[in-house]
Protein backbone atom coordinates (compact mmCIF):
# COMPACT_ATOMS: atom_id res chain seq x y z
CA UNK A 1 0.00 0.00 0.00
CA UNK A 2 1.38 3.39 -0.98
CA UNK A 3 1.83 6.03 1.71
CA UNK A 4 1.71 9.74 0.98
CA UNK A 5 2.94 11.44 4.15
CA UNK A 6 3.32 15.21 4.36
CA UNK A 7 4.90 17.38 7.03
CA UNK A 8 1.90 19.32 8.41
CA UNK A 9 4.16 22.32 9.06
CA UNK A 10 5.98 22.20 5.72
CA UNK A 11 3.96 20.32 3.10
CA UNK A 12 4.99 20.15 -0.54
CA UNK A 13 3.72 22.89 -2.86
CA UNK A 14 0.97 20.86 -4.62
CA UNK A 15 -0.48 19.71 -1.28
CA UNK A 16 -0.53 23.26 0.07
CA UNK A 17 -2.01 24.65 -3.16
CA UNK A 18 -4.79 22.04 -2.97
CA UNK A 19 -5.74 23.36 0.48
CA UNK A 20 -6.03 26.89 -0.95
CA UNK A 21 -8.57 25.83 -3.58
CA UNK A 22 -12.27 25.98 -2.79
CA UNK A 23 -13.34 22.47 -1.74
CA UNK A 24 -15.95 21.12 0.62
CA UNK A 25 -14.33 18.99 3.30
CA UNK A 26 -15.34 16.53 5.98
CA UNK A 27 -14.63 16.64 9.69
CA UNK A 28 -14.56 13.38 11.64
CA UNK A 29 -14.99 13.64 15.41
CA UNK A 30 -15.41 10.83 17.94
CA UNK A 31 -18.81 10.48 19.56
CA UNK A 32 -18.79 9.73 23.30
CA UNK A 33 -19.34 6.03 22.44
CA UNK A 34 -16.23 6.09 20.22
CA UNK A 35 -18.05 5.83 16.88
CA UNK A 36 -17.13 8.37 14.17
CA UNK A 37 -19.31 11.40 13.44
CA UNK A 38 -18.57 12.70 9.92
CA UNK A 39 -19.98 15.99 8.64
CA UNK A 40 -19.34 18.35 5.72
CA UNK A 41 -17.51 21.54 6.68
CA UNK A 42 -15.34 24.32 5.37
CA UNK A 43 -11.73 24.01 6.55
CA UNK A 44 -8.80 26.37 6.44
CA UNK A 45 -5.22 25.16 6.76
CA UNK A 46 -2.43 27.28 8.25
CA UNK A 47 0.72 25.23 7.71
CA UNK A 48 2.96 27.80 9.38
CA UNK A 49 0.97 27.56 12.63
CA UNK A 50 0.28 23.82 12.13
CA UNK A 51 -3.44 24.54 12.55
CA UNK A 52 -6.62 23.68 10.72
CA UNK A 53 -9.71 25.70 11.56
CA UNK A 54 -13.42 24.94 11.27
CA UNK A 55 -16.03 27.57 12.14
CA UNK A 56 -19.14 26.12 13.75
CA UNK A 57 -22.26 26.89 15.76
CA UNK A 58 -21.48 26.43 19.44
CA UNK A 59 -24.41 24.06 19.91
CA UNK A 60 -23.56 21.71 17.03
CA UNK A 61 -22.89 18.00 17.50
CA UNK A 62 -19.32 18.34 16.20
CA UNK A 63 -18.59 20.97 18.86
CA UNK A 64 -20.24 18.81 21.52
CA UNK A 65 -18.13 15.83 20.51
CA UNK A 66 -14.91 17.85 20.83
CA UNK A 67 -15.98 19.25 24.21
CA UNK A 68 -16.97 15.78 25.45
CA UNK A 69 -13.39 14.61 24.93
CA UNK A 70 -12.28 16.83 27.81
CA UNK A 71 -9.60 19.50 28.23
CA UNK A 72 -7.01 17.61 26.19
CA UNK A 73 -9.30 17.84 23.16
CA UNK A 74 -10.43 15.21 20.68
CA UNK A 75 -8.45 13.34 18.05
CA UNK A 76 -10.02 14.37 14.74
CA UNK A 77 -9.42 14.37 11.00
CA UNK A 78 -10.39 16.70 8.18
CA UNK A 79 -10.33 15.52 4.60
CA UNK A 80 -10.96 16.78 1.08
CA UNK A 81 -10.98 14.97 -2.25
CA UNK A 82 -11.12 15.99 -5.90
CA UNK A 83 -10.74 13.13 -8.37
CA UNK A 84 -7.33 11.55 -7.76
CA UNK A 85 -6.24 14.39 -5.48
CA UNK A 86 -6.93 14.01 -1.79
CA UNK A 87 -5.65 15.38 1.50
CA UNK A 88 -6.14 14.52 5.16
CA UNK A 89 -5.06 16.51 8.20
CA UNK A 90 -5.15 14.93 11.66
CA UNK A 91 -4.63 16.32 15.11
CA UNK A 92 -6.00 17.35 18.47
CA UNK A 93 -9.09 19.59 18.31
CA UNK A 94 -10.21 22.12 20.88
CA UNK A 95 -13.13 24.53 20.84
CA UNK A 96 -12.17 28.19 21.05
CA UNK A 97 -14.63 30.96 21.87
CA UNK A 98 -12.18 33.88 22.02
CA UNK A 99 -13.56 36.59 19.67
CA UNK A 100 -10.14 37.25 18.11
CA UNK A 101 -9.66 33.57 17.29
CA UNK A 102 -13.17 33.29 15.87
CA UNK A 103 -12.61 36.44 13.77
CA UNK A 104 -9.34 35.02 12.41
CA UNK A 105 -11.09 31.78 11.47
CA UNK A 106 -13.87 33.74 9.74
CA UNK A 107 -11.31 35.84 7.85
CA UNK A 108 -9.51 32.73 6.62
CA UNK A 109 -12.81 31.08 5.69
CA UNK A 110 -13.81 34.14 3.63
CA UNK A 111 -10.43 34.10 1.90
CA UNK A 112 -10.64 30.42 0.94
CA UNK A 113 -14.36 30.15 0.17
CA UNK A 114 -14.95 33.57 -1.36
CA UNK A 115 -17.75 34.60 0.97
CA UNK A 116 -17.96 36.14 4.41
CA UNK A 117 -19.87 33.98 6.88
CA UNK A 118 -23.13 35.52 8.05
CA UNK A 119 -23.03 36.96 11.57
CA UNK A 120 -23.60 34.36 14.28
CA UNK A 121 -23.17 35.28 17.95
CA UNK A 122 -23.00 31.55 18.80
CA UNK A 123 -20.08 30.91 16.45
CA UNK A 124 -16.97 29.19 17.76
CA UNK A 125 -13.89 27.85 16.04
CA UNK A 126 -12.63 24.30 16.26
CA UNK A 127 -8.86 24.60 16.13
CA UNK A 128 -6.97 21.46 15.23
CA UNK A 129 -3.34 21.29 16.30
CA UNK A 130 -1.94 19.19 13.49
CA UNK A 131 0.13 16.10 14.14
CA UNK A 132 -0.18 14.32 10.79
CA UNK A 133 -0.86 15.11 7.15
CA UNK A 134 -1.11 12.90 4.12
CA UNK A 135 -2.33 13.07 0.59
CA UNK A 136 -1.61 13.92 -3.01
CA UNK A 137 -2.24 17.46 -4.16
Coordinates of N, CA and C in Angstrom, one line a residue:
X1 N 0.9 -1.2 0.0 CA 0.0 0.0 0.0 C 0.9 1.2 0.0
X2 N 0.6 2.2 -0.9 CA 1.4 3.4 -1.0 C 1.0 4.3 0.2
X3 N 2.0 5.0 0.7 CA 1.8 6.0 1.7 C 2.2 7.4 1.1
X4 N 1.5 8.4 1.5 CA 1.7 9.7 1.0 C 1.8 10.7 2.1
X5 N 2.8 10.5 3.0 CA 2.9 11.4 4.1 C 3.4 12.8 3.7
X6 N 2.9 13.8 4.5 CA 3.3 15.2 4.4 C 3.7 15.7 5.7
X7 N 4.6 16.7 5.8 CA 4.9 17.4 7.0 C 3.8 18.4 7.2
X8 N 3.0 18.4 8.3 CA 1.9 19.3 8.4 C 2.4 20.8 8.5
X9 N 3.6 21.0 8.9 CA 4.2 22.3 9.1 C 4.9 22.8 7.8
X10 N 5.2 21.9 6.9 CA 6.0 22.2 5.7 C 5.6 21.2 4.6
X11 N 4.4 21.2 4.2 CA 4.0 20.3 3.1 C 4.6 20.7 1.8
X12 N 4.5 19.8 0.8 CA 5.0 20.2 -0.5 C 4.0 21.1 -1.2
X13 N 4.5 21.8 -2.2 CA 3.7 22.9 -2.9 C 2.4 22.4 -3.4
X14 N 2.3 21.3 -4.1 CA 1.0 20.9 -4.6 C 0.0 20.6 -3.5
X15 N 0.4 20.0 -2.4 CA -0.5 19.7 -1.3 C -1.0 21.0 -0.7
X16 N -0.1 22.0 -0.5 CA -0.5 23.3 0.1 C -1.5 24.0 -0.9
X17 N -1.2 24.0 -2.2 CA -2.0 24.6 -3.2 C -3.4 24.0 -3.2
X18 N -3.5 22.7 -3.0 CA -4.8 22.0 -3.0 C -5.6 22.6 -1.8
X19 N -5.0 22.8 -0.7 CA -5.7 23.4 0.5 C -6.1 24.8 0.3
X20 N -5.6 25.5 -0.7 CA -6.0 26.9 -0.9 C -7.2 27.0 -2.0
X21 N -7.4 25.9 -2.7 CA -8.6 25.8 -3.6 C -9.9 25.7 -2.8
X22 N -11.0 26.1 -3.4 CA -12.3 26.0 -2.8 C -12.8 24.5 -2.9
X23 N -12.8 23.8 -1.8 CA -13.3 22.5 -1.7 C -14.1 22.3 -0.5
X24 N -15.2 21.6 -0.6 CA -16.0 21.1 0.6 C -15.1 20.0 1.3
X25 N -15.1 20.0 2.6 CA -14.3 19.0 3.3 C -15.2 18.2 4.2
X26 N -14.6 17.2 4.9 CA -15.3 16.5 6.0 C -14.5 16.7 7.3
X27 N -15.2 16.7 8.4 CA -14.6 16.6 9.7 C -15.1 15.4 10.4
X28 N -14.2 14.6 10.9 CA -14.6 13.4 11.6 C -14.2 13.6 13.1
X29 N -15.2 13.5 14.0 CA -15.0 13.6 15.4 C -15.5 12.4 16.1
X30 N -14.9 12.0 17.2 CA -15.4 10.8 17.9 C -16.6 11.2 18.8
X31 N -17.7 10.4 18.7 CA -18.8 10.5 19.6 C -18.4 9.9 20.9
X32 N -19.1 10.3 22.0 CA -18.8 9.7 23.3 C -18.7 8.2 23.3
X33 N -19.4 7.5 22.5 CA -19.3 6.0 22.4 C -18.2 5.5 21.6
X34 N -17.4 6.5 21.0 CA -16.2 6.1 20.2 C -16.5 6.0 18.7
X35 N -17.7 5.9 18.3 CA -18.0 5.8 16.9 C -17.8 7.2 16.2
X36 N -17.5 7.1 14.9 CA -17.1 8.4 14.2 C -18.4 9.1 13.8
X37 N -18.3 10.5 13.9 CA -19.3 11.4 13.4 C -18.7 12.2 12.3
X38 N -19.2 12.1 11.1 CA -18.6 12.7 9.9 C -19.6 13.7 9.3
X39 N -19.1 14.9 9.2 CA -20.0 16.0 8.6 C -19.2 16.8 7.6
X40 N -20.0 17.4 6.7 CA -19.3 18.4 5.7 C -19.1 19.7 6.4
X41 N -17.9 20.3 6.1 CA -17.5 21.5 6.7 C -16.6 22.3 5.7
X42 N -16.4 23.5 6.0 CA -15.3 24.3 5.4 C -14.1 24.3 6.3
X43 N -13.0 24.1 5.7 CA -11.7 24.0 6.6 C -10.7 25.0 6.0
X44 N -10.0 25.6 6.9 CA -8.8 26.4 6.4 C -7.6 25.8 7.1
X45 N -6.5 25.8 6.3 CA -5.2 25.2 6.8 C -4.1 26.2 6.8
X46 N -3.5 26.3 8.0 CA -2.4 27.3 8.3 C -1.2 26.4 8.6
X47 N -0.4 26.1 7.5 CA 0.7 25.2 7.7 C 1.7 25.8 8.7
X48 N 2.0 27.1 8.5 CA 3.0 27.8 9.4 C 2.7 27.6 10.9
X49 N 1.4 27.7 11.2 CA 1.0 27.6 12.6 C 0.6 26.1 13.0
X50 N 0.7 25.2 12.0 CA 0.3 23.8 12.1 C -1.1 23.7 12.7
X51 N -2.0 24.5 12.1 CA -3.4 24.5 12.5 C -4.4 24.4 11.4
X52 N -5.5 23.7 11.6 CA -6.6 23.7 10.7 C -7.7 24.3 11.5
X53 N -8.6 25.0 10.9 CA -9.7 25.7 11.6 C -11.0 25.4 10.9
X54 N -12.1 25.2 11.7 CA -13.4 24.9 11.3 C -14.3 25.9 12.1
X55 N -15.1 26.7 11.4 CA -16.0 27.6 12.1 C -17.3 26.7 12.3
X56 N -18.0 27.0 13.4 CA -19.1 26.1 13.8 C -20.1 26.8 14.7
X57 N -21.3 26.4 14.8 CA -22.3 26.9 15.8 C -21.9 26.2 17.1
X58 N -21.9 27.0 18.1 CA -21.5 26.4 19.4 C -22.3 25.3 19.9
X59 N -23.5 25.1 19.5 CA -24.4 24.1 19.9 C -24.4 22.8 19.0
X60 N -23.6 22.8 18.0 CA -23.6 21.7 17.0 C -23.0 20.4 17.7
X61 N -23.4 19.3 17.0 CA -22.9 18.0 17.5 C -21.4 17.9 17.4
X62 N -20.8 18.4 16.3 CA -19.3 18.3 16.2 C -18.6 19.1 17.4
X63 N -19.1 20.2 17.7 CA -18.6 21.0 18.9 C -18.8 20.2 20.1
X64 N -20.0 19.6 20.3 CA -20.2 18.8 21.5 C -19.3 17.6 21.6
X65 N -19.0 17.0 20.5 CA -18.1 15.8 20.5 C -16.7 16.2 20.9
X66 N -16.2 17.4 20.4 CA -14.9 17.8 20.8 C -14.9 18.2 22.3
X67 N -15.9 18.9 22.8 CA -16.0 19.2 24.2 C -16.1 18.0 25.1
X68 N -16.8 17.0 24.6 CA -17.0 15.8 25.5 C -15.7 15.0 25.7
X69 N -14.7 15.3 24.8 CA -13.4 14.6 24.9 C -12.6 15.1 26.1
X70 N -13.0 16.3 26.7 CA -12.3 16.8 27.8 C -11.3 17.9 27.4
X71 N -10.5 18.4 28.4 CA -9.6 19.5 28.2 C -8.4 19.2 27.3
X72 N -8.1 17.9 27.1 CA -7.0 17.6 26.2 C -7.5 17.6 24.7
X73 N -8.8 17.8 24.5 CA -9.3 17.8 23.2 C -9.6 16.5 22.6
X74 N -10.1 16.5 21.4 CA -10.4 15.2 20.7 C -9.5 15.0 19.5
X75 N -9.2 13.7 19.3 CA -8.5 13.3 18.0 C -9.4 13.4 16.9
X76 N -9.1 14.2 15.9 CA -10.0 14.4 14.7 C -9.2 14.3 13.4
X77 N -10.0 14.3 12.3 CA -9.4 14.4 11.0 C -10.3 15.2 10.1
X78 N -9.7 16.0 9.2 CA -10.4 16.7 8.2 C -9.8 16.2 6.9
X79 N -10.7 16.1 5.9 CA -10.3 15.5 4.6 C -11.0 16.3 3.5
X80 N -10.3 16.3 2.3 CA -11.0 16.8 1.1 C -10.5 15.9 -0.1
X81 N -11.3 15.8 -1.1 CA -11.0 15.0 -2.3 C -11.5 15.6 -3.5
X82 N -10.7 15.5 -4.6 CA -11.1 16.0 -5.9 C -10.5 15.1 -6.9
X83 N -11.3 14.1 -7.4 CA -10.7 13.1 -8.4 C -9.6 12.3 -7.7
X84 N -8.5 12.3 -8.3 CA -7.3 11.6 -7.8 C -6.5 12.3 -6.7
X85 N -6.9 13.6 -6.5 CA -6.2 14.4 -5.5 C -7.0 14.3 -4.2
X86 N -6.3 14.1 -3.1 CA -6.9 14.0 -1.8 C -6.0 14.5 -0.7
X87 N -6.5 14.9 0.4 CA -5.6 15.4 1.5 C -6.4 15.2 2.8
X88 N -5.6 14.7 3.8 CA -6.1 14.5 5.2 C -5.2 15.2 6.1
X89 N -5.8 15.9 7.1 CA -5.1 16.5 8.2 C -5.6 15.9 9.5
X90 N -4.7 15.5 10.4 CA -5.1 14.9 11.7 C -4.5 15.7 12.8
X91 N -5.2 15.7 13.9 CA -4.6 16.3 15.1 C -5.6 16.4 16.3
X92 N -5.2 17.2 17.2 CA -6.0 17.4 18.5 C -6.8 18.6 18.3
X93 N -8.2 18.5 18.5 CA -9.1 19.6 18.3 C -9.5 20.1 19.7
X94 N -9.7 21.4 19.7 CA -10.2 22.1 20.9 C -11.2 23.2 20.4
X95 N -12.2 23.5 21.2 CA -13.1 24.5 20.8 C -12.6 25.8 21.4
X96 N -12.6 26.9 20.6 CA -12.2 28.2 21.1 C -13.3 29.2 20.9
X97 N -13.6 30.0 21.9 CA -14.6 31.0 21.9 C -14.1 32.4 21.8
X98 N -12.8 32.6 22.0 CA -12.2 33.9 22.0 C -12.6 34.6 20.7
X99 N -13.1 35.8 20.9 CA -13.6 36.6 19.7 C -12.5 36.8 18.6
X100 N -11.2 37.0 19.1 CA -10.1 37.3 18.1 C -9.9 36.0 17.3
X101 N -9.9 34.8 18.0 CA -9.7 33.6 17.3 C -10.8 33.3 16.3
X102 N -12.0 33.5 16.7 CA -13.2 33.3 15.9 C -13.1 34.2 14.7
X103 N -12.7 35.5 14.9 CA -12.6 36.4 13.8 C -11.5 36.0 12.8
X104 N -10.4 35.5 13.3 CA -9.3 35.0 12.4 C -9.8 33.8 11.6
X105 N -10.6 32.9 12.2 CA -11.1 31.8 11.5 C -12.1 32.2 10.4
X106 N -12.9 33.2 10.7 CA -13.9 33.7 9.7 C -13.1 34.4 8.6
X107 N -12.1 35.2 8.9 CA -11.3 35.8 7.8 C -10.7 34.8 6.9
X108 N -10.1 33.8 7.4 CA -9.5 32.7 6.6 C -10.6 32.0 5.8
X109 N -11.7 31.7 6.4 CA -12.8 31.1 5.7 C -13.2 31.9 4.5
X110 N -13.4 33.2 4.7 CA -13.8 34.1 3.6 C -12.8 34.1 2.5
X111 N -11.5 34.1 2.9 CA -10.4 34.1 1.9 C -10.5 32.8 1.1
X112 N -10.7 31.7 1.7 CA -10.6 30.4 0.9 C -11.9 30.2 0.2
X113 N -13.1 30.5 0.8 CA -14.4 30.1 0.2 C -15.0 31.3 -0.6
X114 N -14.4 32.5 -0.6 CA -15.0 33.6 -1.4 C -16.2 34.2 -0.9
X115 N -16.6 34.0 0.4 CA -17.8 34.6 1.0 C -17.6 34.8 2.5
X116 N -18.0 35.9 3.0 CA -18.0 36.1 4.4 C -19.1 35.4 5.1
X117 N -18.8 34.7 6.2 CA -19.9 34.0 6.9 C -20.9 35.0 7.5
X118 N -22.1 34.6 7.5 CA -23.1 35.5 8.0 C -22.9 35.6 9.5
X119 N -23.3 36.8 10.1 CA -23.0 37.0 11.6 C -23.7 35.9 12.4
X120 N -23.0 35.4 13.4 CA -23.6 34.4 14.3 C -23.0 34.5 15.7
X121 N -23.7 35.1 16.6 CA -23.2 35.3 17.9 C -22.8 34.0 18.7
X122 N -23.3 32.9 18.2 CA -23.0 31.6 18.8 C -21.8 30.9 18.1
X123 N -21.2 31.5 17.2 CA -20.1 30.9 16.4 C -18.9 30.7 17.3
X124 N -18.2 29.5 17.1 CA -17.0 29.2 17.8 C -16.0 28.7 16.6
X125 N -14.8 28.5 17.0 CA -13.9 27.8 16.0 C -13.3 26.6 16.7
X126 N -13.3 25.5 15.9 CA -12.6 24.3 16.3 C -11.2 24.4 15.7
X127 N -10.3 24.5 16.6 CA -8.9 24.6 16.1 C -8.2 23.2 16.3
X128 N -7.6 22.8 15.2 CA -7.0 21.5 15.2 C -5.5 21.6 15.2
X129 N -4.8 21.3 16.3 CA -3.3 21.3 16.3 C -2.9 20.1 15.6
X130 N -2.2 20.3 14.4 CA -1.9 19.2 13.5 C -0.7 18.4 13.9
X131 N -0.9 17.1 13.8 CA 0.1 16.1 14.1 C 0.5 15.2 12.9
X132 N -0.4 15.2 11.9 CA -0.2 14.3 10.8 C -0.9 14.9 9.6
X133 N -0.3 14.7 8.4 CA -0.9 15.1 7.2 C -0.5 14.1 6.1
X134 N -1.4 13.8 5.2 CA -1.1 12.9 4.1 C -2.0 13.2 2.9
X135 N -1.5 12.9 1.8 CA -2.3 13.1 0.6 C -1.5 13.4 -0.6
X136 N -2.2 13.6 -1.7 CA -1.6 13.9 -3.0 C -2.3 15.1 -3.6
X137 N -1.6 16.2 -3.6 CA -2.2 17.5 -4.2 C -2.1 17.6 -5.6

